[in-house]
Amino acid sequence: QVQLVESGGGLVQAGGSLRLSCAASGRTIRTYAMGWFRQAPGKEREFVAAITWSGGRINYADSVKGRFTISRDNAKNTVYLQMNSLKPEDTAVYYCASRGPGVAEYDTWGQGTQVTVSS
């Protein structure tokens, strides 16, 4: 069973940067696809970015393309989300999630980390 813990959130001014980390424990995630999602107050959770187990395929939501970068370090069992040029509309709780080999849906989630972007 994988456990995920996000960190790195905080308060930043518009135009600033943050790097979120998602540390996995319990087992290696080197064969897992990993994703970042976010949920703003009063809104549905939405997809932000995803990376395959090898890092060979990466996808982003249109709203973050060119500003956010997802990466992973399988040796450290950690996934990252570098967020640049932050906007107030990026304010949300950010969650990482894992999807094991052959699993259709993300089935393990972290507790989330708050990102607040002030204008």
mmCIF file of C-alpha atoms in Angstrom:
data_model
loop_
_atom_site.group_PDB
_atom_site.id
_atom_site.type_symbol
_atom_site.label_atom_id
_atom_site.label_comp_id
_atom_site.label_asym_id
_atom_site.label_seq_id
_atom_site.Cartn_x
_atom_site.Cartn_y
_atom_site.Cartn_z
ATOM 1 C CA GLN A 1 0.000 0.000 0.000
ATOM 2 C CA VAL A 2 1.370 3.367 -1.039
ATOM 3 C CA GLN A 3 1.052 6.419 1.170
ATOM 4 C CA LEU A 4 1.485 9.877 -0.345
ATOM 5 C CA VAL A 5 2.391 13.093 1.460
ATOM 6 C CA GLU A 6 2.428 16.450 -0.294
ATOM 7 C CA SER A 7 4.467 19.437 0.830
ATOM 8 C CA GLY A 8 5.670 22.777 -0.477
ATOM 9 C CA GLY A 9 2.442 24.709 -0.576
ATOM 10 C CA GLY A 10 2.102 28.216 0.779
ATOM 11 C CA LEU A 11 1.225 31.825 0.077
ATOM 12 C CA VAL A 12 2.852 33.500 -2.912
ATOM 13 C CA GLN A 13 2.248 36.646 -4.915
ATOM 14 C CA ALA A 14 1.024 36.490 -8.475
ATOM 15 C CA GLY A 15 3.931 35.844 -10.814
ATOM 16 C CA GLY A 16 5.807 33.885 -8.175
ATOM 17 C CA SER A 17 6.838 30.246 -8.040
ATOM 18 C CA LEU A 18 6.408 27.245 -5.801
ATOM 19 C CA ARG A 19 7.606 23.667 -5.999
ATOM 20 C CA LEU A 20 5.362 20.978 -4.605
ATOM 21 C CA SER A 21 6.694 17.606 -3.586
ATOM 22 C CA CYS A 22 4.865 14.326 -3.186
ATOM 23 C CA ALA A 23 6.776 11.790 -1.142
ATOM 24 C CA ALA A 24 5.660 8.193 -1.371
ATOM 25 C CA SER A 25 6.174 5.533 1.259
ATOM 26 C CA GLY A 26 5.100 1.978 1.826
ATOM 27 C CA ARG A 27 6.365 0.744 -1.504
ATOM 28 C CA THR A 28 8.214 2.005 -4.522
ATOM 29 C CA ILE A 29 6.285 4.057 -7.064
ATOM 30 C CA ARG A 30 8.743 3.418 -9.868
ATOM 31 C CA THR A 31 6.096 1.449 -11.771
ATOM 32 C CA TYR A 32 3.262 3.839 -10.974
ATOM 33 C CA ALA A 33 1.804 6.638 -13.025
ATOM 34 C CA MET A 34 1.542 9.768 -10.912
ATOM 35 C CA GLY A 35 -0.692 12.792 -11.166
ATOM 36 C CA TRP A 36 -1.362 16.173 -9.630
ATOM 37 C CA PHE A 37 -4.878 17.460 -9.153
ATOM 38 C CA ARG A 38 -6.316 20.546 -7.497
ATOM 39 C CA GLN A 39 -9.556 21.678 -5.931
ATOM 40 C CA ALA A 40 -10.502 25.288 -5.426
ATOM 41 C CA PRO A 41 -13.226 26.302 -2.945
ATOM 42 C CA GLY A 42 -16.658 25.567 -4.341
ATOM 43 C CA LYS A 43 -15.276 23.806 -7.400
ATOM 44 C CA GLU A 44 -14.791 20.252 -8.552
ATOM 45 C CA ARG A 45 -11.399 18.631 -8.324
ATOM 46 C CA GLU A 46 -9.565 19.045 -11.608
ATOM 47 C CA PHE A 47 -6.625 17.441 -13.326
ATOM 48 C CA VAL A 48 -3.378 19.421 -13.403
ATOM 49 C CA ALA A 49 -0.593 17.153 -14.676
ATOM 50 C CA ALA A 50 0.419 13.521 -15.003
ATOM 51 C CA ILE A 51 3.566 11.548 -15.679
ATOM 52 C CA THR A 52 4.052 7.921 -16.622
ATOM 53 C CA TRP A 53 6.238 5.587 -14.601
ATOM 54 C CA SER A 54 9.232 6.180 -16.844
ATOM 55 C CA GLY A 55 8.621 9.873 -17.319
ATOM 56 C CA GLY A 56 8.302 9.210 -21.026
ATOM 57 C CA ARG A 57 4.852 10.684 -21.343
ATOM 58 C CA ILE A 58 3.615 13.817 -19.624
ATOM 59 C CA ASN A 59 0.275 15.570 -19.854
ATOM 60 C CA TYR A 60 -0.889 18.958 -18.601
ATOM 61 C CA ALA A 61 -4.168 20.738 -18.273
ATOM 62 C CA ASP A 62 -4.416 23.558 -20.794
ATOM 63 C CA SER A 63 -4.660 26.066 -17.957
ATOM 64 C CA VAL A 64 -1.142 25.254 -16.697
ATOM 65 C CA LYS A 65 0.750 24.404 -19.899
ATOM 66 C CA GLY A 66 3.936 26.389 -20.199
ATOM 67 C CA ARG A 67 3.870 27.367 -16.518
ATOM 68 C CA PHE A 68 3.900 24.087 -14.567
ATOM 69 C CA THR A 69 6.335 21.195 -14.871
ATOM 70 C CA ILE A 70 5.806 17.725 -13.445
ATOM 71 C CA SER A 71 8.808 15.503 -12.803
ATOM 72 C CA ARG A 72 9.746 12.470 -10.786
ATOM 73 C CA ASP A 73 12.751 10.999 -9.051
ATOM 74 C CA ASN A 74 12.115 7.296 -8.693
ATOM 75 C CA ALA A 75 15.255 6.857 -6.627
ATOM 76 C CA LYS A 76 13.760 9.225 -4.053
ATOM 77 C CA ASN A 77 10.226 7.882 -4.499
ATOM 78 C CA THR A 78 9.106 11.457 -5.036
ATOM 79 C CA VAL A 79 7.148 13.413 -7.613
ATOM 80 C CA TYR A 80 7.379 17.169 -8.061
ATOM 81 C CA LEU A 81 5.287 19.961 -9.495
ATOM 82 C CA GLN A 82 7.211 23.117 -10.337
ATOM 83 C CA MET A 83 4.763 25.986 -10.624
ATOM 84 C CA ASN A 84 5.905 29.240 -12.224
ATOM 85 C CA SER A 85 4.099 32.429 -13.196
ATOM 86 C CA LEU A 86 1.414 31.660 -10.654
ATOM 87 C CA LYS A 87 -1.969 33.325 -10.982
ATOM 88 C CA PRO A 88 -4.692 33.939 -8.394
ATOM 89 C CA GLU A 89 -6.822 31.352 -10.204
ATOM 90 C CA ASP A 90 -4.206 28.722 -9.330
ATOM 91 C CA THR A 91 -5.283 29.011 -5.696
ATOM 92 C CA ALA A 92 -6.435 25.573 -4.558
ATOM 93 C CA VAL A 93 -5.589 22.544 -2.500
ATOM 94 C CA TYR A 94 -3.196 20.457 -4.562
ATOM 95 C CA TYR A 95 -3.250 16.669 -4.332
ATOM 96 C CA CYS A 96 -0.967 14.040 -5.729
ATOM 97 C CA ALA A 97 -2.276 10.641 -6.688
ATOM 98 C CA SER A 98 -0.894 7.324 -7.862
ATOM 99 C CA ARG A 99 -2.114 4.737 -10.302
ATOM 100 C CA GLY A 100 -0.532 1.303 -10.261
ATOM 101 C CA PRO A 101 0.289 -0.835 -13.301
ATOM 102 C CA GLY A 102 -2.854 -2.010 -15.036
ATOM 103 C CA VAL A 103 -5.083 0.168 -12.872
ATOM 104 C CA ALA A 104 -7.481 2.414 -14.772
ATOM 105 C CA GLU A 105 -8.044 5.092 -12.143
ATOM 106 C CA TYR A 106 -5.914 6.943 -9.629
ATOM 107 C CA ASP A 107 -6.625 5.060 -6.443
ATOM 108 C CA THR A 108 -4.306 6.482 -3.808
ATOM 109 C CA TRP A 109 -4.348 10.138 -2.796
ATOM 110 C CA GLY A 110 -2.390 12.380 -0.502
ATOM 111 C CA GLN A 111 -3.929 14.731 2.035
ATOM 112 C CA GLY A 112 -3.277 17.812 -0.064
ATOM 113 C CA THR A 113 -1.283 21.014 0.326
ATOM 114 C CA GLN A 114 -2.748 24.504 0.143
ATOM 115 C CA VAL A 115 -1.499 26.919 -2.499
ATOM 116 C CA THR A 116 -2.689 30.505 -2.247
ATOM 117 C CA VAL A 117 -1.754 33.089 -4.864
ATOM 118 C CA SER A 118 -2.425 36.703 -3.967
ATOM 119 C CA SER A 119 -3.044 39.374 -6.580
#
